[in-house]
Tab-separated table of C-alpha atoms in Angstrom:
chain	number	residue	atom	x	y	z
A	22	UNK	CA	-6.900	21.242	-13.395
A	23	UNK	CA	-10.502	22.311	-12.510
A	24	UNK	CA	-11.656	19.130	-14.534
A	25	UNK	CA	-13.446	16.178	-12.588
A	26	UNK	CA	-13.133	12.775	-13.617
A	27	UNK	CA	-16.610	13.258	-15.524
A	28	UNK	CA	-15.462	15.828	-17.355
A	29	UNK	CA	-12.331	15.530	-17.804
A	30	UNK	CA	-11.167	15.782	-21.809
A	31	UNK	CA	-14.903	15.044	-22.478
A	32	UNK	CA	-14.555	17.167	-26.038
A	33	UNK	CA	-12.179	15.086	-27.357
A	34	UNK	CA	-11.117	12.145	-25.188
A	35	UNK	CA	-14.728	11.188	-25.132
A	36	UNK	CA	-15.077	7.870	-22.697
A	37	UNK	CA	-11.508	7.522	-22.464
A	38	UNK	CA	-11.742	10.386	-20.300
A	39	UNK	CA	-11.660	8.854	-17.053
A	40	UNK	CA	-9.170	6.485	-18.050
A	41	UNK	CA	-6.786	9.415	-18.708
A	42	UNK	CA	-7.923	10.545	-14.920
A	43	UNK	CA	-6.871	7.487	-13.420
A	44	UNK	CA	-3.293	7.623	-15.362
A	45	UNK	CA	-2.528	11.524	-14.205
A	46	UNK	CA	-3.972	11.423	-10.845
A	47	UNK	CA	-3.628	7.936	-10.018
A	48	UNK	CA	-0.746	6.191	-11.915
A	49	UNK	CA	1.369	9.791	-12.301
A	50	UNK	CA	0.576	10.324	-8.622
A	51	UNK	CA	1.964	6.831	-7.285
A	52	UNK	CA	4.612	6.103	-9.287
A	53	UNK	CA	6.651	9.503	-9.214
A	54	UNK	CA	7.153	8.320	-5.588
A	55	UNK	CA	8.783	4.966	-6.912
A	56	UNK	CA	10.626	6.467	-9.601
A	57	UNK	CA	11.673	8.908	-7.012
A	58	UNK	CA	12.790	5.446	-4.409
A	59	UNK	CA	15.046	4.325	-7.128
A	60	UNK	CA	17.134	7.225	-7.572
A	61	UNK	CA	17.514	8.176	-3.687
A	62	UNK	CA	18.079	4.242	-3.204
A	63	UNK	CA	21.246	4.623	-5.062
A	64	UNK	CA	22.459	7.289	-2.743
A	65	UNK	CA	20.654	7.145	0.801
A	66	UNK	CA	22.588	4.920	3.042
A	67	UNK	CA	20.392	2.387	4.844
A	68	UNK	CA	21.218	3.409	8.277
A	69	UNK	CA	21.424	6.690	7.967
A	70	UNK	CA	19.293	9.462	10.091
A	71	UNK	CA	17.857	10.950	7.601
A	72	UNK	CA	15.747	7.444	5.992
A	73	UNK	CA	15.057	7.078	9.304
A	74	UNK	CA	12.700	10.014	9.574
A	75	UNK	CA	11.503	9.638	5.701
A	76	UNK	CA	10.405	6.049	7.140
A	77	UNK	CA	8.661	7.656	10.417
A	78	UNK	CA	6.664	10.570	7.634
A	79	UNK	CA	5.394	7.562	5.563
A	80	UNK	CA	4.627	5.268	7.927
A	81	UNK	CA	2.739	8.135	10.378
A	82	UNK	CA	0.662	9.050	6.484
A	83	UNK	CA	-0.239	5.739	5.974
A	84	UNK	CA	-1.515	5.577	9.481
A	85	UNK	CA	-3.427	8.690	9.268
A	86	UNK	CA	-5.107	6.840	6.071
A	87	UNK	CA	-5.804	3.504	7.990
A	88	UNK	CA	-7.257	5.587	10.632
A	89	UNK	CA	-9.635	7.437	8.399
A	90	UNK	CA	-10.704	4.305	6.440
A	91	UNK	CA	-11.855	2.932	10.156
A	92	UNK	CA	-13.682	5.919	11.916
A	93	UNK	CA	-14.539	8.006	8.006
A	94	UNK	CA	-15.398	4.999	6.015
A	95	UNK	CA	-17.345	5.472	2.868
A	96	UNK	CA	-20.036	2.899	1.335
A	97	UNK	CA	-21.659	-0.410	2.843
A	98	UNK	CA	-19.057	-0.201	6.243
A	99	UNK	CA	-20.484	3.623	7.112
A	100	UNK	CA	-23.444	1.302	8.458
A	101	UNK	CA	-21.511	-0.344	10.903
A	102	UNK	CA	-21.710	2.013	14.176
A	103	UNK	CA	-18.118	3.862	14.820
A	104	UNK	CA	-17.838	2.348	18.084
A	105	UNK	CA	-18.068	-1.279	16.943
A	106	UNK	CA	-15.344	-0.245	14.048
A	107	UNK	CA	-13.118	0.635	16.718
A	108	UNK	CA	-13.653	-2.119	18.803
A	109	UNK	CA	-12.975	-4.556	15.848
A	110	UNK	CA	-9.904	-2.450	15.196
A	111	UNK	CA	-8.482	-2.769	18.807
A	112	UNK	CA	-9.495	-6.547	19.466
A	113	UNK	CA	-7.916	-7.672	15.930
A	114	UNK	CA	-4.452	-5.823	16.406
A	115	UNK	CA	-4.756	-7.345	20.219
A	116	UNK	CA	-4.932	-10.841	18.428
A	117	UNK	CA	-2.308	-10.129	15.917
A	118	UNK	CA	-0.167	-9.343	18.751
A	119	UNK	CA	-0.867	-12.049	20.749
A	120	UNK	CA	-0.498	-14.787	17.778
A	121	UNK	CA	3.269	-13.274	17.258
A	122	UNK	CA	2.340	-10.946	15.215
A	123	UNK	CA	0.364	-13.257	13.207
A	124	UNK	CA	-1.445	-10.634	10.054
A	125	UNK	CA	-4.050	-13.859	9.717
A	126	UNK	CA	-5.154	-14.347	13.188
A	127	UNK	CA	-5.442	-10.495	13.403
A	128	UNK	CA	-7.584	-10.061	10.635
A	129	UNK	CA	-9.848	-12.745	11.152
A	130	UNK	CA	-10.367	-11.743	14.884
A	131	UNK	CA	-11.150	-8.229	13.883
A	132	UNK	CA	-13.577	-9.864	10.808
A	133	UNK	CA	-15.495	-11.703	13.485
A	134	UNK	CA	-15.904	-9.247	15.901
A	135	UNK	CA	-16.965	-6.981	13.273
A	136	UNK	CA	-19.899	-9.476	11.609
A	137	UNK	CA	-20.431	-10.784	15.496
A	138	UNK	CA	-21.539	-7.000	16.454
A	139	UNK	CA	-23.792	-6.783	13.081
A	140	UNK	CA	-25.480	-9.895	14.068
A	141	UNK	CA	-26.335	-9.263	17.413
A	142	UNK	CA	-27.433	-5.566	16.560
A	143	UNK	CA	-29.329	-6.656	13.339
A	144	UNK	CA	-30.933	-9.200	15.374
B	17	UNK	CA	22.004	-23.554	-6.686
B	18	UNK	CA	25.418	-22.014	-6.186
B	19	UNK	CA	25.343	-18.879	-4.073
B	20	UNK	CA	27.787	-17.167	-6.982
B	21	UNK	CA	27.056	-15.422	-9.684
B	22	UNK	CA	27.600	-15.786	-13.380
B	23	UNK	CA	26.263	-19.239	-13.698
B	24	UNK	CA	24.045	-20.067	-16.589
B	25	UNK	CA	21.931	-16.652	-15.704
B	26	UNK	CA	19.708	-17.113	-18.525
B	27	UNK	CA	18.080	-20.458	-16.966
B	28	UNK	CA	18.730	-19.345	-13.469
B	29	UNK	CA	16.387	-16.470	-14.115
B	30	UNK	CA	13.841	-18.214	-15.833
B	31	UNK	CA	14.043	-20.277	-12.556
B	32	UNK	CA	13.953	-18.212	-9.924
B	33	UNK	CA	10.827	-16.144	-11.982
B	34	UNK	CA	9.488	-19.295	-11.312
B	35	UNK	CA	9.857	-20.306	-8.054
B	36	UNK	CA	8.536	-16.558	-7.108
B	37	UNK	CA	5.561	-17.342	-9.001
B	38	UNK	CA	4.694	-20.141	-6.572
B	39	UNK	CA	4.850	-17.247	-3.817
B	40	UNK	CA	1.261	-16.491	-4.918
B	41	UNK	CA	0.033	-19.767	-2.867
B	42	UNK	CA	1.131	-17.799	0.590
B	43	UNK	CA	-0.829	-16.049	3.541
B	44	UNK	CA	0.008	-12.404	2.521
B	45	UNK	CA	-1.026	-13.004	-0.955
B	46	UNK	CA	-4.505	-14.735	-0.121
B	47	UNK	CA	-5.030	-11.721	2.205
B	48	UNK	CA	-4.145	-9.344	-0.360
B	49	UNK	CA	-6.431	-11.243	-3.050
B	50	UNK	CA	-9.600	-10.969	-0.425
B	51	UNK	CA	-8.890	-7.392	0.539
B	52	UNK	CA	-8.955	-6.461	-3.325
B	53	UNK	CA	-12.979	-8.220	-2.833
B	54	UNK	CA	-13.272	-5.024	-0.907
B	55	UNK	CA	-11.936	-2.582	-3.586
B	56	UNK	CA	-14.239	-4.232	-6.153
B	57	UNK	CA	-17.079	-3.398	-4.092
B	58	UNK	CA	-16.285	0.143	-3.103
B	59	UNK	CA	-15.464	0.587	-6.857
B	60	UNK	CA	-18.830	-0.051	-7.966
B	61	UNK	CA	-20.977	1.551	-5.095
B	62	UNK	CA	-18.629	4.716	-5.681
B	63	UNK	CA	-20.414	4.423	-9.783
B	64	UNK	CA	-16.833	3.354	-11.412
B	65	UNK	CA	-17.497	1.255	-14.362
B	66	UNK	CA	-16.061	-2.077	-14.399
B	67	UNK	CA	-12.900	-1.245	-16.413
B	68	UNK	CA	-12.327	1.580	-15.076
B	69	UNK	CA	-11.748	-0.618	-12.045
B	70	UNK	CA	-10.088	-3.336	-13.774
B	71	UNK	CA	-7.667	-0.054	-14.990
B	72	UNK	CA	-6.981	1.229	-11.416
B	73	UNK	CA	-5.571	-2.056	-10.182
B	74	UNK	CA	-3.388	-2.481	-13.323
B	75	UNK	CA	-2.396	1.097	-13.494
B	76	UNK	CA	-1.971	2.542	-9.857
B	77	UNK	CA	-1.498	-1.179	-8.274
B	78	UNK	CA	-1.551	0.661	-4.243
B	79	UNK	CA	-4.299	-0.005	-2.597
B	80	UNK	CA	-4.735	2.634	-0.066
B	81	UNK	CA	-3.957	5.249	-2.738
B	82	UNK	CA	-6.987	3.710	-5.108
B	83	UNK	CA	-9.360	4.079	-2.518
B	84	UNK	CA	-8.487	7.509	-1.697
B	85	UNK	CA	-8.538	7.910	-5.681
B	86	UNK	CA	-12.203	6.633	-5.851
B	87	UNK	CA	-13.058	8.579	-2.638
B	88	UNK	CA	-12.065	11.749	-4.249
B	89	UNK	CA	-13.991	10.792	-7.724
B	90	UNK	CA	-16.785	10.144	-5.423
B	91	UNK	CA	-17.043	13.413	-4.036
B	92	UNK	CA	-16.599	15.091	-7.271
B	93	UNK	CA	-13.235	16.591	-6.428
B	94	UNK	CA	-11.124	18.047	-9.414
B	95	UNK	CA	-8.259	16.959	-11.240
B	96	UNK	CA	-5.536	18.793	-9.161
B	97	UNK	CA	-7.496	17.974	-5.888
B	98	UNK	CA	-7.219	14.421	-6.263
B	99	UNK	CA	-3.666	14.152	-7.419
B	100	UNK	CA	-2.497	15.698	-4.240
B	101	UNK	CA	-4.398	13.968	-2.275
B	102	UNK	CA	-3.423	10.331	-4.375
B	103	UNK	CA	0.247	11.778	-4.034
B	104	UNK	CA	0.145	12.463	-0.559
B	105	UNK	CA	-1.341	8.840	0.037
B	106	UNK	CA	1.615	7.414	-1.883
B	107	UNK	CA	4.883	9.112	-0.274
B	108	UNK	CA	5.600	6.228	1.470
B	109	UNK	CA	6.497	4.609	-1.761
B	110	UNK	CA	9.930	6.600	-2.042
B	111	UNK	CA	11.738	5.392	1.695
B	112	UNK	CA	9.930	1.775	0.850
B	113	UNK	CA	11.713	1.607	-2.781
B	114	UNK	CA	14.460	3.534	-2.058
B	115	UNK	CA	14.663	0.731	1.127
B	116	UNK	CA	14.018	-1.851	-1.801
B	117	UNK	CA	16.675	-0.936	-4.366
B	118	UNK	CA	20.041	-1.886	-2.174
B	119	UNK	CA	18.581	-5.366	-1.106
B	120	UNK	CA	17.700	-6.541	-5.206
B	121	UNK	CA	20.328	-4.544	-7.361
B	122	UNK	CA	23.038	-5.687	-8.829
B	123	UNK	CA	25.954	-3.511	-9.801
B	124	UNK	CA	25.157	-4.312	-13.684
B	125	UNK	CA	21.611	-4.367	-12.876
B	126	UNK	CA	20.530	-1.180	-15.276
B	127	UNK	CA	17.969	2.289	-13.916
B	128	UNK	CA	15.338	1.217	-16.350
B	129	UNK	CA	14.580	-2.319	-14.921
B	130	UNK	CA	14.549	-0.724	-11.604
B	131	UNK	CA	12.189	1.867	-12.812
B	132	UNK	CA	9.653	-0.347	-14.123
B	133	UNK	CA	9.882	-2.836	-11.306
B	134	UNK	CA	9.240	-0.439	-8.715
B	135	UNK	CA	5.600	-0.074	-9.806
B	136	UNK	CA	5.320	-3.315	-8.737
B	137	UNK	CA	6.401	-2.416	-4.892
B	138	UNK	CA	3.333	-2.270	-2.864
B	139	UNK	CA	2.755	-3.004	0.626
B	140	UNK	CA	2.531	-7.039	0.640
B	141	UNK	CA	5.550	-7.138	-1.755
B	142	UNK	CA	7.634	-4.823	0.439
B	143	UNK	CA	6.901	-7.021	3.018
B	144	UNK	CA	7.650	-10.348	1.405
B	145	UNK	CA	10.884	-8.822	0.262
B	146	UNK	CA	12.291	-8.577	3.396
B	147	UNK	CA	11.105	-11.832	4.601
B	148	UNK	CA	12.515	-14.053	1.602
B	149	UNK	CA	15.546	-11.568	-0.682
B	150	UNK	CA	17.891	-11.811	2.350
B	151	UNK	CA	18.167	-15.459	2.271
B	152	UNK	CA	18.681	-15.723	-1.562
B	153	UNK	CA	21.811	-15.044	-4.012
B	154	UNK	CA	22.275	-11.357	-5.134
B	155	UNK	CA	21.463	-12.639	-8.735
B	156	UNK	CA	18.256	-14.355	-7.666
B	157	UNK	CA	16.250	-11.567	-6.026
B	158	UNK	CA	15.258	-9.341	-9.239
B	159	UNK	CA	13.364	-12.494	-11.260
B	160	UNK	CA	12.254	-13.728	-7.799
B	161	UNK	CA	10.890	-10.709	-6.765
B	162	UNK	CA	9.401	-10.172	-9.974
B	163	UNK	CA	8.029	-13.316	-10.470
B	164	UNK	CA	6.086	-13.149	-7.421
B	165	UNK	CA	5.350	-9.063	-7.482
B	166	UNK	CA	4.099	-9.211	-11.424
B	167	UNK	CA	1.686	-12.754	-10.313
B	168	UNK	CA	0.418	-11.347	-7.399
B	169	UNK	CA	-0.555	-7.887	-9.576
B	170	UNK	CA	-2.242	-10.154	-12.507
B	171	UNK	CA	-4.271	-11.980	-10.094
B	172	UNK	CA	-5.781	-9.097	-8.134
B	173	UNK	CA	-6.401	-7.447	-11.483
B	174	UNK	CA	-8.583	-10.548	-12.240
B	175	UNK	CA	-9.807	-10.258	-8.562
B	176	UNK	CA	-10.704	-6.755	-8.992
B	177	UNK	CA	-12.926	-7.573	-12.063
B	178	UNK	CA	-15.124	-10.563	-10.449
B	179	UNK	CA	-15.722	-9.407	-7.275
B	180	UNK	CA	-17.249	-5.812	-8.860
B	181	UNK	CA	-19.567	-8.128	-10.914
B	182	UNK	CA	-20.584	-10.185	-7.646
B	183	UNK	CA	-20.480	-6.609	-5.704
B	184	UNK	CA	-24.732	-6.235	-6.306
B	185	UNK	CA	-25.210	-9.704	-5.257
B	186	UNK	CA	-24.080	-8.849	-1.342
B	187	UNK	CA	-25.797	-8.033	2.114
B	188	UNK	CA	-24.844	-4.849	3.129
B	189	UNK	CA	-23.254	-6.963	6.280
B	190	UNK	CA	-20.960	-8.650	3.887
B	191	UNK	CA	-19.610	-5.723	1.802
B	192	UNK	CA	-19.045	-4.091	4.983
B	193	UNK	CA	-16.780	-7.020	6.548
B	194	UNK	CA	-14.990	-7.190	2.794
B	195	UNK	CA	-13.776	-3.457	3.261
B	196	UNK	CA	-13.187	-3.993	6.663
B	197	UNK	CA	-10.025	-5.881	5.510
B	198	UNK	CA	-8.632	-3.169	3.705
B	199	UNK	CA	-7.928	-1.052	7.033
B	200	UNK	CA	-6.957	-4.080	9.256
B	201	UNK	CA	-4.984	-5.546	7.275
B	202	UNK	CA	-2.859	-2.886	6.539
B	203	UNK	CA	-2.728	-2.315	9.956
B	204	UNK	CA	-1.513	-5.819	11.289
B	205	UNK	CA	1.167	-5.891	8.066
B	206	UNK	CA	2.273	-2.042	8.892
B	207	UNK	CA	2.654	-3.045	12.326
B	208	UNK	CA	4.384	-6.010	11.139
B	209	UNK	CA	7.054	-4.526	8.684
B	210	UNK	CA	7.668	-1.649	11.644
B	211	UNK	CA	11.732	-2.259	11.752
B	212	UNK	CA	12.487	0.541	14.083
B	213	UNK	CA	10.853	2.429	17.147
B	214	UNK	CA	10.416	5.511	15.177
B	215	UNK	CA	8.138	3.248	12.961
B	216	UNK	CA	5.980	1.992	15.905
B	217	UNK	CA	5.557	5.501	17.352
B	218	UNK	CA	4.676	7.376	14.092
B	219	UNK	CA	1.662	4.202	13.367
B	220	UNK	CA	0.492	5.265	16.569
B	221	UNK	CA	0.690	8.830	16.548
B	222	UNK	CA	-0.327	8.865	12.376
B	223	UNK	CA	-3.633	6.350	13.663
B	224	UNK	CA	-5.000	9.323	15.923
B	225	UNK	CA	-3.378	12.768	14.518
B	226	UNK	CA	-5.002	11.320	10.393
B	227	UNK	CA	-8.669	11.445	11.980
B	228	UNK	CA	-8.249	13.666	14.410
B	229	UNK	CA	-6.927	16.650	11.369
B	230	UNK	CA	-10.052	15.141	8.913
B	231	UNK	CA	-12.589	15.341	11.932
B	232	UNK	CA	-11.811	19.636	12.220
B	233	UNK	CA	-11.573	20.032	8.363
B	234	UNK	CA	-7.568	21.030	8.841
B	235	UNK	CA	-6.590	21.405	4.919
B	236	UNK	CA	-4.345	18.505	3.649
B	237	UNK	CA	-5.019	16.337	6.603
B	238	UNK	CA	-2.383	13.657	5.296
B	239	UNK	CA	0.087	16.044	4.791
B	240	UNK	CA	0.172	17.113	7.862
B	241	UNK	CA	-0.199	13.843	9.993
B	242	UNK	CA	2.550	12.670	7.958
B	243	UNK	CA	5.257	15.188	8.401
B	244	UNK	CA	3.737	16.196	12.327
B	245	UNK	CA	3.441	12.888	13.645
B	246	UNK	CA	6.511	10.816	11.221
B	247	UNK	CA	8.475	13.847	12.751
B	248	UNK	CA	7.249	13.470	16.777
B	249	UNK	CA	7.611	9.943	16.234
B	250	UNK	CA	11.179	10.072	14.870
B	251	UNK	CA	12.256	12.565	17.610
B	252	UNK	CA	10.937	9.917	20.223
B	253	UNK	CA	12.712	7.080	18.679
B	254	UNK	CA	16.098	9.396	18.482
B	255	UNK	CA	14.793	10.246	22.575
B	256	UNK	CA	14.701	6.986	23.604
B	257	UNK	CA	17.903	5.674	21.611
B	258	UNK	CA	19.786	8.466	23.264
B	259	UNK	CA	17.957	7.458	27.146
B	260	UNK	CA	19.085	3.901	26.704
């Protein structure tokens, strides 16, 4: 449990190691939650009160993940400042709304205000 | 096609497997394929080998939940760490299958083929389920579906792989835009797929409450702006249906 993905069965996994990281605390980790969406998807009713919060929980978590990717990021996009994140953010779900909820318009519009801001601050 | 069931469902299948296939050349997919760019990148800045990333994609096959995977490798975090916070990223996957699993079954359809399809649920698929399944015959959806879910998974695989071997050749500029997609795009498709005011409300509330629980070190952020805010959010929706 204490084991890190470097270390992890190191003795006698060897490099598969890792590997068996990714399948207990990535493919164990996801897929329980399917597995788990098939058997309640026999039995929850689609308009029922209680899906209806499940739906609100997992759609507020994924949120709280998008959020973090934007203002926490980790690698080459912690170089773009916070404020220009945000602003791409804000301007690209603006378009997306505007263009009918377009994901494409949204996307790019948030893409070029995010390489526009680099440019003008790099140069 | 005939709209019954029970009609040569051999080549029907083979078919419709087909035709879902073609799905690949669409807007979500292409989006999907140039966000995975991004995970290719982060994967090898994080120190991931190159099949180890290949691996995630094919194994885990949920985007947000890889990167928090290779965000917790890259701060060392342990085993048990890491799973909860990979399991915590991935809840949603058990309203959006069990959402899934009315809308393709058939009453002879058996568990297992459910079981092993669902890995295949992911955001974009979700999405394009309930944009094209409606439309189509009952005994349709499952090799549709799959047709298009298992392409789409094969070619971001693939996608995965060359874009961590092109990863060294980018400007820092570029690899930043390239991850960039990853958060607005499953931002714009979230909002998107949002069926119900609850759903609106708790993207909102989830978009401030995830950062603002990270940004004072609360334990199990995610947790917690999951069942906080999906809970304020659904008591506003129930709020609002009951004011109007």
């Amino acid at each position: 449990m204490t084991a890190t993905f470097q270390t992890l069965g190191q003795d006698w996994a060897g490099d598969f190691g890792p590997y068996l990281f990714i399948l207990l605390a990535g493919t164990l980790a996801t897929d329980i939650w399917r597995w788990l969406g098939v058997l309640i998807g026999n039995r929850l009713r689609d308009d029922s009160e209680a899906l209806n919060w499940v739906r609100a929980v997992a759609t507020a978590l994924i949120a709280a993940v998008i959020g973090n990717l934007i203002l926490f990021p980790a690698g080459a996009l912690a170089s773009a400042p916070v404020a220009l994140r945000i602003a791409a953010a804000v301007l690209g779900w603006g378009a997306f709304m505007a263009a009918r909820q377009n994901i494409l318009v949204g996307v790019v519009a948030a893409e070029l205000v995010l390489i526009g801001g680099f440019v003008i601050i790099g140069g | 096609m005939s709209s019954e069931h029970g009609d040569e469902p051999q080549i029907s299948s083979i078919i419709w497997f087909a035709r879902g296939t073609a799905g690949i050349a669409s807007v979500p997919a292409l989006i999907l394929m140039v966000t995975f760019i991004g995970f290719g990148v982060l994967c090898r800045e994080s120190g991931l080998s190159l099949g180890q990333a290949v691996f995630m994609t094919a194994a885990i096959w949920a985007l947000p939940s890889q990167v928090v995977l290779v965000s917790s490798v890259a701060s060392g975090a342990s085993l048990l760490a890491t799973w909860i916070a990979v399991a915590l990223s991935a809840v949603r996957f058990t309203p959006m299958v069990a959402a899934w699993v009315p809308m393709v079954r058939q009453p002879e359809t058996p568990r297992w083929r459910l079981l092993v399809l669902s890995h295949f649920v992911a955001i974009t698929a979700w999405v394009w389920s309930f944009l094209k399944l409606p439309a189509l015959p009952r005994s349709a959806r499952i090799p549709y579906f799959a047709g298009f879910a298992v392409t789409l998974s094969v070619c971001n695989i693939s996608v995965t792989a060359a874009s961590f071997l092109l990863a060294g050749a980018l400007p820092v500029e570029a690899a930043a835009a390239l991850f960039f997609l990853t958060p607005i795009y499953f931002l714009t498709a979230l909002s998107a797929a949002a069926r119900i005011a609850a759903e609106r409300y708790a993207l909102v509330i989830g978009l401030v409450l995830g950062p603002l629980l990270f940004w004072f070190d609360v334990g199990l952020d995610l947790l917690w702006a999951g069942l906080g805010g999906g809970t304020m959010a659904w008591l506003a929706g129930r709020l609002r249906r009951h004011q109007a």
